[in-house]
Coordinates of C-alpha atoms in Angstrom, one line a residue:
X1 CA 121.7 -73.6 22.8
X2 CA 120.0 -69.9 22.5
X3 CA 121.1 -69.5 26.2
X4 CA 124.6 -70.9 25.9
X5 CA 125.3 -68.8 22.7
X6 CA 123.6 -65.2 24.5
X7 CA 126.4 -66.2 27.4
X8 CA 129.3 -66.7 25.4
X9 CA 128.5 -63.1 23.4
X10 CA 128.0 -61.2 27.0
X11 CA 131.7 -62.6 28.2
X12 CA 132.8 -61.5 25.4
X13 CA 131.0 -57.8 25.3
X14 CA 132.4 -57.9 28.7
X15 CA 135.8 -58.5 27.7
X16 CA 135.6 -55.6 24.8
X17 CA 134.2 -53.2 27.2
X18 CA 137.3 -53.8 29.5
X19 CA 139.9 -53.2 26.8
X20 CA 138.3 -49.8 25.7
X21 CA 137.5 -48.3 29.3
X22 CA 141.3 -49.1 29.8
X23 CA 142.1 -47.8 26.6
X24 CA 140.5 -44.6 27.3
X25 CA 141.6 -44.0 31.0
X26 CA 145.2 -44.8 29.7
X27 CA 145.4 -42.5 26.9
X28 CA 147.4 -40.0 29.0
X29 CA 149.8 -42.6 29.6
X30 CA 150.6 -43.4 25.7
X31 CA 149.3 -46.9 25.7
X32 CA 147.3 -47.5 22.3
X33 CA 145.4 -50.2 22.9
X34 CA 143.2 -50.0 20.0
X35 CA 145.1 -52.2 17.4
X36 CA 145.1 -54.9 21.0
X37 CA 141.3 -55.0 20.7
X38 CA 140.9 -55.1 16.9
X39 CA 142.8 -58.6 17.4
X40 CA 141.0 -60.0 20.5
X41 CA 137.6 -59.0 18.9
X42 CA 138.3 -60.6 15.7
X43 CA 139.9 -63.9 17.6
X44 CA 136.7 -63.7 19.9
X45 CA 134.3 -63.9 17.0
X46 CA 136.5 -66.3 15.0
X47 CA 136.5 -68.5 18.2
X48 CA 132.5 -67.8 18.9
X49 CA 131.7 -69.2 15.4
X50 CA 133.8 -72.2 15.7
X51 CA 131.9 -72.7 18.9
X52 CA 128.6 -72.5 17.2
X53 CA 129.2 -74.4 14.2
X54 CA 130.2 -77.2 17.1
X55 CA 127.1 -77.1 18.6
X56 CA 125.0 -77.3 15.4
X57 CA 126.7 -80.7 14.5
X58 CA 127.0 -81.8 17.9
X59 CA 124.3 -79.9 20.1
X60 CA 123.2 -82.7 23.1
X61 CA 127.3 -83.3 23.4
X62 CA 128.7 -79.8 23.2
X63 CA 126.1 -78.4 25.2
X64 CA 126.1 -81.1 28.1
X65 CA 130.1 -80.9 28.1
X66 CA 129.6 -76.8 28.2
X67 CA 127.1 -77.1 31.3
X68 CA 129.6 -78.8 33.0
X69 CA 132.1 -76.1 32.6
X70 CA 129.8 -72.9 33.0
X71 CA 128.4 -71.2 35.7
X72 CA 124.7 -69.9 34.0
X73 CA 124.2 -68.1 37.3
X74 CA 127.3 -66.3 36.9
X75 CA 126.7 -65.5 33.3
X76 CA 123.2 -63.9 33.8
X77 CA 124.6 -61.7 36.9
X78 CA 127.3 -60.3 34.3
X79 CA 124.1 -59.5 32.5
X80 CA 122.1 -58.4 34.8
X81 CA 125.0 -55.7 36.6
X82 CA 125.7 -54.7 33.0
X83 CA 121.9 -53.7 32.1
X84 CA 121.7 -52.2 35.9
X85 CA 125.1 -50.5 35.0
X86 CA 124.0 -48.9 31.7
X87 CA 120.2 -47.9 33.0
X88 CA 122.1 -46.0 36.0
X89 CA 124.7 -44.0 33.7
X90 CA 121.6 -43.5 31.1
X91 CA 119.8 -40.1 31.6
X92 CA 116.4 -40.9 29.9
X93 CA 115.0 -38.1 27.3
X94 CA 110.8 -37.9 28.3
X95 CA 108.4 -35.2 27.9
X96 CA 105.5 -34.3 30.5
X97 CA 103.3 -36.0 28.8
X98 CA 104.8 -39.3 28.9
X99 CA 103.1 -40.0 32.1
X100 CA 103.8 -44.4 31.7
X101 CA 107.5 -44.0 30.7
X102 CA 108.1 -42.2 33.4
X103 CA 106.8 -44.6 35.7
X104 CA 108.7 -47.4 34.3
X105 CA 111.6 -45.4 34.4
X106 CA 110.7 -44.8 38.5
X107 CA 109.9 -48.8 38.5
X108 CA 113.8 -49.6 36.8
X109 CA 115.2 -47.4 39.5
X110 CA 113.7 -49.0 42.2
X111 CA 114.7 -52.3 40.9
X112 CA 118.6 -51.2 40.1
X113 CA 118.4 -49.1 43.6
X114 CA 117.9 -52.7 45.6
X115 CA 120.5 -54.1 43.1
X116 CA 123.2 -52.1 45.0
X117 CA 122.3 -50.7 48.0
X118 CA 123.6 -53.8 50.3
X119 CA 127.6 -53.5 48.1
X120 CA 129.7 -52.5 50.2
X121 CA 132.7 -53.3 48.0
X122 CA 135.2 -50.0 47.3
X123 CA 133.4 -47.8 50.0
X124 CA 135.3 -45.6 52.9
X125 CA 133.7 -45.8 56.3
X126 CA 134.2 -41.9 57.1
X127 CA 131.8 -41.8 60.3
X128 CA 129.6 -44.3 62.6
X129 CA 127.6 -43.3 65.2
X130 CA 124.9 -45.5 66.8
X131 CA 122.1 -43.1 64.1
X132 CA 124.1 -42.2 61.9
X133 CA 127.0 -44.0 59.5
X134 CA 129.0 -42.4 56.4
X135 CA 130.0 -44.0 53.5
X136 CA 131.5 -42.9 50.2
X137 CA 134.1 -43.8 47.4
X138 CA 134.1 -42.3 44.1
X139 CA 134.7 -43.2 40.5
X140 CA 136.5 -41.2 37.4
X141 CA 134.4 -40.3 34.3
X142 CA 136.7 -40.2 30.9
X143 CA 136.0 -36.5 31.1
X144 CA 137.9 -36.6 34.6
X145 CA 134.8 -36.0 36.5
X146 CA 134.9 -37.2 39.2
X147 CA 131.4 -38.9 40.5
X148 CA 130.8 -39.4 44.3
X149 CA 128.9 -42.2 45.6
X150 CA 127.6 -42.0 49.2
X151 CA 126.0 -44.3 51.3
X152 CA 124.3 -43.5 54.3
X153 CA 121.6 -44.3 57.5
X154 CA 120.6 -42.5 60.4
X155 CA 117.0 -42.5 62.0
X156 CA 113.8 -39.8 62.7
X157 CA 111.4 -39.6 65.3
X158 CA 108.7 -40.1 63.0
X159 CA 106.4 -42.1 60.8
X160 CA 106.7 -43.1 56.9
X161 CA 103.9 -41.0 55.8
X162 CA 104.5 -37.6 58.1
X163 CA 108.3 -38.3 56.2
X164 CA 106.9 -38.7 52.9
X165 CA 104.7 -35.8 53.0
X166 CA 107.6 -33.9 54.5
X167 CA 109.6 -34.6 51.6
X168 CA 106.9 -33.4 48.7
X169 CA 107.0 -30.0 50.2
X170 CA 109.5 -28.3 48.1
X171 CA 108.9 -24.9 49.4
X172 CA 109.5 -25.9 53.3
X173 CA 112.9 -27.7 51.9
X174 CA 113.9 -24.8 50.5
X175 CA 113.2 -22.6 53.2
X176 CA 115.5 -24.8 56.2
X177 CA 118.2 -24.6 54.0
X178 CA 119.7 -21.5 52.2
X179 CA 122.0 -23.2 49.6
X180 CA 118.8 -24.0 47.5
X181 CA 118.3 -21.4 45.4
X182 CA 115.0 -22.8 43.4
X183 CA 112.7 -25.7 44.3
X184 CA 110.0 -26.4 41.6
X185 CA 107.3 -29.1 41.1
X186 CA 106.6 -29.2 37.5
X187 CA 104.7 -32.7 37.5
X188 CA 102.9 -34.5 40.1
X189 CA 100.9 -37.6 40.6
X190 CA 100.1 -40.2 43.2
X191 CA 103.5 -41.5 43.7
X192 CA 105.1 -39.1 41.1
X193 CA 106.9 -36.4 40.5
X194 CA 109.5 -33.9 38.4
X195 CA 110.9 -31.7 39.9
X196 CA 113.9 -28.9 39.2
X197 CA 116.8 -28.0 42.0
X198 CA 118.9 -25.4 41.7
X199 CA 121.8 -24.6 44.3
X200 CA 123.4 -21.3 44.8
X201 CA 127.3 -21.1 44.5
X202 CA 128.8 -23.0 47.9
X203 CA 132.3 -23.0 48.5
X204 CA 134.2 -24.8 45.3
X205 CA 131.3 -25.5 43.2
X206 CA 129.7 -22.7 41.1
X207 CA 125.8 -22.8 41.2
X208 CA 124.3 -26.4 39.5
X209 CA 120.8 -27.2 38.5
X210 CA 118.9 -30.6 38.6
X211 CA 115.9 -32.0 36.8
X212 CA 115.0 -35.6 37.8
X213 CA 111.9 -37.6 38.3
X214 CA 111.2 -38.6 41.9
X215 CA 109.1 -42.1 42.1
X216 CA 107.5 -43.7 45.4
X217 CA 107.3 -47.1 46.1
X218 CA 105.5 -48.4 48.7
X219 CA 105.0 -51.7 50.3
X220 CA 103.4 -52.4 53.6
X221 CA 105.5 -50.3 56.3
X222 CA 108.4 -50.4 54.0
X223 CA 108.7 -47.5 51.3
X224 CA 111.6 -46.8 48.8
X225 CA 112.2 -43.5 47.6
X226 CA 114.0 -43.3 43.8
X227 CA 115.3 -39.8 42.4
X228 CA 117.0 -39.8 38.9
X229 CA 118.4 -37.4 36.2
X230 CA 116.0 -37.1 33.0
X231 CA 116.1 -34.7 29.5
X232 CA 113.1 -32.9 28.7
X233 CA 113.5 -30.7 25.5
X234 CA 112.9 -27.1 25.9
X235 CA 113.0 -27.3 29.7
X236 CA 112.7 -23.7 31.4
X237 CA 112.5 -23.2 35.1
X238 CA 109.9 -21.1 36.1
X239 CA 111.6 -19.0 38.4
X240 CA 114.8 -17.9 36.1
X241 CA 118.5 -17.3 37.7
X242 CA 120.4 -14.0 36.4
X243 CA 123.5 -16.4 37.2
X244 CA 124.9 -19.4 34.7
X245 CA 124.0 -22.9 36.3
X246 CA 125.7 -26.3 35.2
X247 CA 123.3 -29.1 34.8
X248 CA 124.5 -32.3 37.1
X249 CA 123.4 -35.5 36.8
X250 CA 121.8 -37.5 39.9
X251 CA 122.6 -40.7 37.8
X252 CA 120.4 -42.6 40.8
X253 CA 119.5 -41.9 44.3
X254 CA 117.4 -43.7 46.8
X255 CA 115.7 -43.7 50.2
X256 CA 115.1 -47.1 51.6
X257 CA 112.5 -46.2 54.7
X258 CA 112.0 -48.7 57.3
X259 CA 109.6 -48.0 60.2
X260 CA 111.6 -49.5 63.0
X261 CA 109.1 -48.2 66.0
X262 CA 105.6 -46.5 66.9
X263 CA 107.5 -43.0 65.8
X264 CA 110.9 -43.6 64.4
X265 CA 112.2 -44.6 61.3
X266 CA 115.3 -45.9 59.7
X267 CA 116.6 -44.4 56.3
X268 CA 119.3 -46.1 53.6
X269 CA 120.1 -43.8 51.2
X270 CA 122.4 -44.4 48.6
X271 CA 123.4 -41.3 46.1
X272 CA 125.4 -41.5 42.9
X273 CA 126.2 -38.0 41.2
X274 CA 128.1 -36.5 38.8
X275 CA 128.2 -33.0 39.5
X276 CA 130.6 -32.1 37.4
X277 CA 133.6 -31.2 39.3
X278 CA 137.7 -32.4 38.9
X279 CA 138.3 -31.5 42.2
X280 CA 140.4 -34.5 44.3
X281 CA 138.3 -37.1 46.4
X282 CA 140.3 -35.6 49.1
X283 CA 139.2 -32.3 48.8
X284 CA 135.5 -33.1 49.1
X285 CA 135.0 -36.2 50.6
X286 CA 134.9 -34.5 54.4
X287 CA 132.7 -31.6 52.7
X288 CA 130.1 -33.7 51.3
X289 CA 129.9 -36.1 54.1
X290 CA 129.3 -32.7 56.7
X291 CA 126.7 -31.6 54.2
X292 CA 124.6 -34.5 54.9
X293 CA 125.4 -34.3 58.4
X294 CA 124.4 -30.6 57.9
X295 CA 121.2 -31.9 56.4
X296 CA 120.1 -35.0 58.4
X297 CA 120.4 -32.3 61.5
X298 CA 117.4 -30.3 59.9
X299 CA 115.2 -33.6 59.4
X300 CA 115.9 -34.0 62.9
X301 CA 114.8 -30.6 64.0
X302 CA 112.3 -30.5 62.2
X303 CA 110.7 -33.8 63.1
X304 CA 111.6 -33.3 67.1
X305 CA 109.5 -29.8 67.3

């Protein structure tokens, strides 16, 4: 009956959460949709009651007649995307000390980074080439931010650990390409690190910062890469800009490497960021998806000396 009961509360948390995000993205508009969900809630819970004091008097009836009506599966996947939901728009306060939360944090990545790499629904195929395919769509914050998620494979000549260790130097990223302005390692373990990015000004954006954890997970010839946003108190880069930075959030990025032969690899990335910008989907879509072509043209230089 527990179960039933923890279903019936998340369709109806689900429900709630509807009516406010439509509240809020409508308040422009003039709808006032706050008195609306006042009612529903208080119907919901006079309804969820009347429920429950059913199954108390009648619990092997109500709950046989209820499993023929629900779908449990469906139920826990509204629970599951809604934890996977709120652990991705969540930016995590640690300190450098908290060396096992932070690895938790890298293990709930990994685990919501699988959760939706393979959904395609809402994406715009902008490119595909036979190594390397494009794809992005975008969502609006309350703020009117607007956050750009990108999808996208294409292959190296080389293995999973010559990649890896490619990827830990900071200081050879930041020297193939000029818009970083700082690279810095402020943590690092076996399969851990934290790590601040700052980019100079390019084009429309004025220069942004980054401070995320980056976590490695590695299975067999498989390996999954996971970068997200965290809050550290105090934080100070070590080398300092003379120019104002806005902090963005990389709410959850991934790598899914896949050695496909002796010396080539496959990567899936998958990169959700706000980085705090208003501009139009149409006037950035083209410009991030040539910045990773831009990018994924290093790797390849690099790799094929």
């Amino acid at each position: 009956m527990l179960r039933i009961c923890q279903c019936i509360r998340q369709l109806f948390i689900r429900c709630l959460n509807i009516f406010k995000y439509t509240r809020v993205e409508n308040a422009e508009k003039g709808y006032q949709m706050e008195s609306v969900s006042r009612d529903i809630e208080s119907n919901m819970n006079a309804e969820l009651r009347a429920h429950e004091d059913s199954f108390i008097q009648n619990p092997e009836t109500k709950i046989e007649e209820f499993e023929n009506k629900a779908n449990f599966q469906d139920c826990e996947q509204i629970n599951d995307e809604e934890t996977i939901r709120q652990f991705i728009d969540d930016i995590p306060h640690i300190s450098f000390s908290q060396t096992e939360f932070i690895k938790e944090i890298g293990e709930r990545a990994v685990m919501a980074f699988t959760s939706v790499i393979d959904k395609m629904e809402g994406f715009e195929l902008l490119e595909e080439e036979q190594d390397f395919n494009f794809w992005i769509k975008y969502v609006e914050t309350p703020e009117k931010f607007q956050i750009g998620i990108m999808k996208y494979t294409y292959t190296l000549n080389t293995s999973i650990d010559s990649y890896i260790e490619f990827m830990k130097d900071l200081q050879l990223q930041k020297q193939m390409d000029n818009s970083i302005d700082a690279f810095e390692k402020h943590y690092e373990d076996i399969n851990l690190q934290i790590n601040y990015l700052r980019y100079k000004k390019i084009m429309f954006m004025d220069p942004r910062d980054f401070l995320y954890i980056k976590y490695t997970d590695r299975k067999g010839d498989d390996c999954i890469e996971i970068s997200k946003s965290v809050n550290v108190d105090h934080f100070q880069p070590q080398e300092m800009s003379t120019k104002q930075s806005t902090r963005a959030l990389l709410l959850l990025s991934g790598n899914q490497i896949k050695q496909i032969e002796e010396n080539k690899i496959m990567i899936t990335t998958y990169s959700e960021c706000n980085m705090k910008l208003k501009l139009k989907p149409v006037m950035t879509k083209q410009a991030s998806k040539n910045e990773i072509k831009k990018m994924v043209k290093r790797y390849r230089d690099h790799f094929n000396q």
